[in-house]
PDB file of C-alpha atoms in Angstrom:
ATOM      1  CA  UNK A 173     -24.204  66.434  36.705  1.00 75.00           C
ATOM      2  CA  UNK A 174     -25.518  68.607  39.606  1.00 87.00           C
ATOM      3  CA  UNK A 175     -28.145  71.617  39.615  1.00 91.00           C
ATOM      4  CA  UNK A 176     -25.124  74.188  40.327  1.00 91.00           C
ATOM      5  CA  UNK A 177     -22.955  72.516  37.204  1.00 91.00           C
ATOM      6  CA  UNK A 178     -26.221  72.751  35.096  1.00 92.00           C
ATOM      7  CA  UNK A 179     -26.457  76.313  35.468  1.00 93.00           C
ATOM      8  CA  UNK A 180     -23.570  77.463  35.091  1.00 90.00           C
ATOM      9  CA  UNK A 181     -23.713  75.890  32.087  1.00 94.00           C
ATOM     10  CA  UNK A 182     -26.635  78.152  31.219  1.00 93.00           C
ATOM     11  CA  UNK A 183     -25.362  81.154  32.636  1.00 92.00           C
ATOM     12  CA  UNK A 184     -22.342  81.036  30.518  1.00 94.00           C
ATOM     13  CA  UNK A 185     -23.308  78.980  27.291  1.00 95.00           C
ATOM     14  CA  UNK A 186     -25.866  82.036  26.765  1.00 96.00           C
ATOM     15  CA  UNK A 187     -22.899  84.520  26.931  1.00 96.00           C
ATOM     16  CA  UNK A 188     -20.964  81.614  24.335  1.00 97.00           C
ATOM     17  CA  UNK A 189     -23.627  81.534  22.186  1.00 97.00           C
ATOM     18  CA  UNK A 190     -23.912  85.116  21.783  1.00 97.00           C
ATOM     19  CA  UNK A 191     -20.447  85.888  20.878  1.00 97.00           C
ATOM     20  CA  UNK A 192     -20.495  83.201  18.146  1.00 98.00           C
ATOM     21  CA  UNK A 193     -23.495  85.156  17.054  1.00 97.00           C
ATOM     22  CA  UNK A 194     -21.849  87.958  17.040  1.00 97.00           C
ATOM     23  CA  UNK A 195     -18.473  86.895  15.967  1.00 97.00           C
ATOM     24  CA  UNK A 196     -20.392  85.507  12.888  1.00 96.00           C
ATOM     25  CA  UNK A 197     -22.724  88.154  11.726  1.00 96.00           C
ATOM     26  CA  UNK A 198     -19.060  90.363  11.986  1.00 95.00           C
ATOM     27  CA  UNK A 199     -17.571  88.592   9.830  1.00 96.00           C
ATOM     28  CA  UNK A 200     -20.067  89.150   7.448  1.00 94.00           C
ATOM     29  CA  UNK A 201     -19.915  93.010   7.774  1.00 93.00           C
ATOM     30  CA  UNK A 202     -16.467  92.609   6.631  1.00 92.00           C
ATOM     31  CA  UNK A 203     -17.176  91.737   3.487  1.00 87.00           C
ATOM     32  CA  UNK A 204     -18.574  95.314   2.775  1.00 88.00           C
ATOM     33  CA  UNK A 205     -15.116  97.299   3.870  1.00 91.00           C
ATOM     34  CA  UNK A 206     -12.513  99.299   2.683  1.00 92.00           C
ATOM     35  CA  UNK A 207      -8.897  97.293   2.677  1.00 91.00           C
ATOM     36  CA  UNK A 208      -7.842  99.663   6.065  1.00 94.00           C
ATOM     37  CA  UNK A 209     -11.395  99.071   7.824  1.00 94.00           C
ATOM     38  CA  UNK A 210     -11.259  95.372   6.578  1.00 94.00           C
ATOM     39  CA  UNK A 211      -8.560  94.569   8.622  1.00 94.00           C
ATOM     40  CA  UNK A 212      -9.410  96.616  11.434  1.00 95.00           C
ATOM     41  CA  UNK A 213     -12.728  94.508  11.711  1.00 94.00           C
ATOM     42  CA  UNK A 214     -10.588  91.360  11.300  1.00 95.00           C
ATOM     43  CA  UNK A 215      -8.584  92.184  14.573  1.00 94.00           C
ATOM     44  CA  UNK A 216     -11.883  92.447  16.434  1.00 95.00           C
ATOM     45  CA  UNK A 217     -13.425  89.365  15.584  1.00 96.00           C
ATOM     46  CA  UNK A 218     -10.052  87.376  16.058  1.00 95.00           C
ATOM     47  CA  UNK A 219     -10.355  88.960  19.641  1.00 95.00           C
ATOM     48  CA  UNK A 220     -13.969  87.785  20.146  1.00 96.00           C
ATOM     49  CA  UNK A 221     -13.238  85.072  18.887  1.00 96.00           C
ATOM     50  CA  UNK A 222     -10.132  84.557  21.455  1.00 95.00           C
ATOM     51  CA  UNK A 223     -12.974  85.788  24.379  1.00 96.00           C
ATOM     52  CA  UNK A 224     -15.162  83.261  23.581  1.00 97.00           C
ATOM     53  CA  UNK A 225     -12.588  80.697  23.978  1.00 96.00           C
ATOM     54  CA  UNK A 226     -12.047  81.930  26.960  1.00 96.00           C
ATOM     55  CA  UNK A 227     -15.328  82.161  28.155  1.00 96.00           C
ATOM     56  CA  UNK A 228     -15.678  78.345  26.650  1.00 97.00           C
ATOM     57  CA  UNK A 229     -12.413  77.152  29.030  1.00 96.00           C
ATOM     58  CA  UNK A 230     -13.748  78.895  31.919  1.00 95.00           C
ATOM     59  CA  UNK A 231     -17.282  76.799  31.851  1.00 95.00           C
ATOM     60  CA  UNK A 232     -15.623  73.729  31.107  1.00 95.00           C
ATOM     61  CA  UNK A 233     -13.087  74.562  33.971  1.00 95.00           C
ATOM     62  CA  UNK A 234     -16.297  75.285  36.139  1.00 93.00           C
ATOM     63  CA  UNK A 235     -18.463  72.775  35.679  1.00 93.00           C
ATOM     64  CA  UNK A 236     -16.043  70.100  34.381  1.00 93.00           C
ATOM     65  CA  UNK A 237     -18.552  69.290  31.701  1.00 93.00           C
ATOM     66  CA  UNK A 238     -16.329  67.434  28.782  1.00 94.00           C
ATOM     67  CA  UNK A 239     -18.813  68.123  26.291  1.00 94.00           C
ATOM     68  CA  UNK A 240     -17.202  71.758  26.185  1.00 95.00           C
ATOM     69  CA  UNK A 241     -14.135  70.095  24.542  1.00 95.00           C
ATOM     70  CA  UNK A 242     -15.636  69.730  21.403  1.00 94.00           C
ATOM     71  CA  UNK A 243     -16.564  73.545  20.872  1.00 97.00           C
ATOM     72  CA  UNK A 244     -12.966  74.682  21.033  1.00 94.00           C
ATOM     73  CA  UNK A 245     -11.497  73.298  18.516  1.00 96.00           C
ATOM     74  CA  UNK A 246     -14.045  74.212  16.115  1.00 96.00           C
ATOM     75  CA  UNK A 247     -13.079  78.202  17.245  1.00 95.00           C
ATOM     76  CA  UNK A 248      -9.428  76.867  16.458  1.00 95.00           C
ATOM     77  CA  UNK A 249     -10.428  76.521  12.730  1.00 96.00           C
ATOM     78  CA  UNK A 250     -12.600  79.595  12.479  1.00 96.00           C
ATOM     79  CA  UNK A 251      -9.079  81.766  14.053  1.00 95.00           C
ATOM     80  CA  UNK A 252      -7.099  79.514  11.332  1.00 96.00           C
ATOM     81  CA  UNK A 253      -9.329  80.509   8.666  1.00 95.00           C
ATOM     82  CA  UNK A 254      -9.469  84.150   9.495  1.00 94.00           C
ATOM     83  CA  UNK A 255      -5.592  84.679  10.011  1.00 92.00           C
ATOM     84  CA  UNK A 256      -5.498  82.679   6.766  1.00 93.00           C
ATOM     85  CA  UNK A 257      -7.377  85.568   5.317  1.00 90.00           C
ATOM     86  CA  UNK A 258     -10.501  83.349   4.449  1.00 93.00           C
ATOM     87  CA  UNK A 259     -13.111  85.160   7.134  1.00 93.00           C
ATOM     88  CA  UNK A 260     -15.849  83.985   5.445  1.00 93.00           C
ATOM     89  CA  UNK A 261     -14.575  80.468   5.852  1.00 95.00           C
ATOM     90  CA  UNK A 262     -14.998  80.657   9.270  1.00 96.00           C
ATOM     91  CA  UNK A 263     -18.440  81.133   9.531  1.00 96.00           C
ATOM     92  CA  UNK A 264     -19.032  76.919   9.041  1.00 96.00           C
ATOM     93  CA  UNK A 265     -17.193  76.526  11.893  1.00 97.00           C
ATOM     94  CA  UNK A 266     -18.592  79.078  14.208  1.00 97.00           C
ATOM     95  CA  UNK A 267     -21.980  77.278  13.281  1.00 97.00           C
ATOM     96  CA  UNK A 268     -20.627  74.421  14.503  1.00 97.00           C
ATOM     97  CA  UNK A 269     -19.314  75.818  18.061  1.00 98.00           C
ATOM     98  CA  UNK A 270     -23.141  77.415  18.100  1.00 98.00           C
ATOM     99  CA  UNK A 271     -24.663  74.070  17.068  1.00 97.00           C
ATOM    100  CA  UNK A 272     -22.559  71.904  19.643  1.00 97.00           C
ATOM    101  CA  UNK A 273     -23.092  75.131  22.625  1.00 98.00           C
ATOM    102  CA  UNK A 274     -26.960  74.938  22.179  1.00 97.00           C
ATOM    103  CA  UNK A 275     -26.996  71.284  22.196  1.00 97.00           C
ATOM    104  CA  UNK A 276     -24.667  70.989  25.576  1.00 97.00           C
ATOM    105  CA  UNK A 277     -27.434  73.791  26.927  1.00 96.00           C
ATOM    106  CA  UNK A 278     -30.231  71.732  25.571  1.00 97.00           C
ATOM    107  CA  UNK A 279     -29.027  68.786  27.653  1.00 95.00           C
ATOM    108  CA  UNK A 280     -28.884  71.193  30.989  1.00 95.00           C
ATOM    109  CA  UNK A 281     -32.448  72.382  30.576  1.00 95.00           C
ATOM    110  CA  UNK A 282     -33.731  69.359  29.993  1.00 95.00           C
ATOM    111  CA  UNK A 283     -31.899  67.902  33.720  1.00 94.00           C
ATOM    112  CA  UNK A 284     -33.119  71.069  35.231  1.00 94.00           C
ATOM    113  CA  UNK A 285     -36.542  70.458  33.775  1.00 94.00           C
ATOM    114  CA  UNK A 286     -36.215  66.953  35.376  1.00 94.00           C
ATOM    115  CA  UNK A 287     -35.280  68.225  38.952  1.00 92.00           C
ATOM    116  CA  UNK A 288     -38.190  70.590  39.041  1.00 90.00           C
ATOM    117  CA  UNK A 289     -35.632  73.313  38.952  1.00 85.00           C
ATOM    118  CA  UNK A 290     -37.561  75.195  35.246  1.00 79.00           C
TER     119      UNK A 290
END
C-alpha cells in the first residue's frame, strides 16, 4: 500500500459509502408509495445501486486494493433482491457493502495516520 493508493481509497470509499446510504434509506421511502411511484423509485435505486458498483470497480481498478472484491458481490444480492421485488431485503446487504467500505477506509486512515500523512 502507498500514500497515493490510500487516498484514493478515501476519496472514493466516502463517495461509496454515501450511495449505500443513500441507496438504503431509498429503499425505505419505497415502502410508503403508490404501485406507479413504487416502481418508479425502484428504477432509481437499481441505478444507484449499478453507480456504486461502478464507483466500487473504479477504486479497486485504481488502487488495486483486493479488499474491494468483497463489497461487490454483496451489491449483487441487494440488485437480486430488488429485481426480485423484495427491496426491503436488500437493505442487509447494503449494510454489509457499508460495513466492509468503512472497514477497507478504516485500514487507510489508520496507514495514513502511520506515515504522518493525518
Amino acid at each position: 500500500m502507498d500514500v497515493k493508493s490510500a487516498i484514493s481509497t478515501l476519496s472514493q470509499g466516502e463517495k461509496i459509502k454515501a450511495g449505500l446510504i443513500w441507496a438504503s434509506q431509498s429503499i425505505e421511502l419505497l415502502q410508503g408509495l403508490g404501485a406507479v411511484e413504487r416502481a418508479g423509485g425502484i428504477h432509481v435505486v437499481k441505478g444507484l445501486c449499478a453507480m456504486i458498483g461502478h464507483e466500487v470497480a473504479l477504486v479497486r481498478t485504481v488502487t488495486g486494493d483486493p479488499a474491494w472484491d468483497d463489497v461487490l458481490p454483496q451489491l449483487d444480492r441487494a440488485l437480486v433482491m430488488i429485481e426480485s421485488g423484495v427491496p426491503r431485503e436488500a437493505t442487509g446487504h447494503l449494510s454489509g457493502a457499508l460495513s466492509r467500505t468503512t472497514s477497507i477506509l478504516q485500514r487507510r486512515m489508520s496507514f495514513l495516520t502511520r506515515e504522518g500523512m493525518l
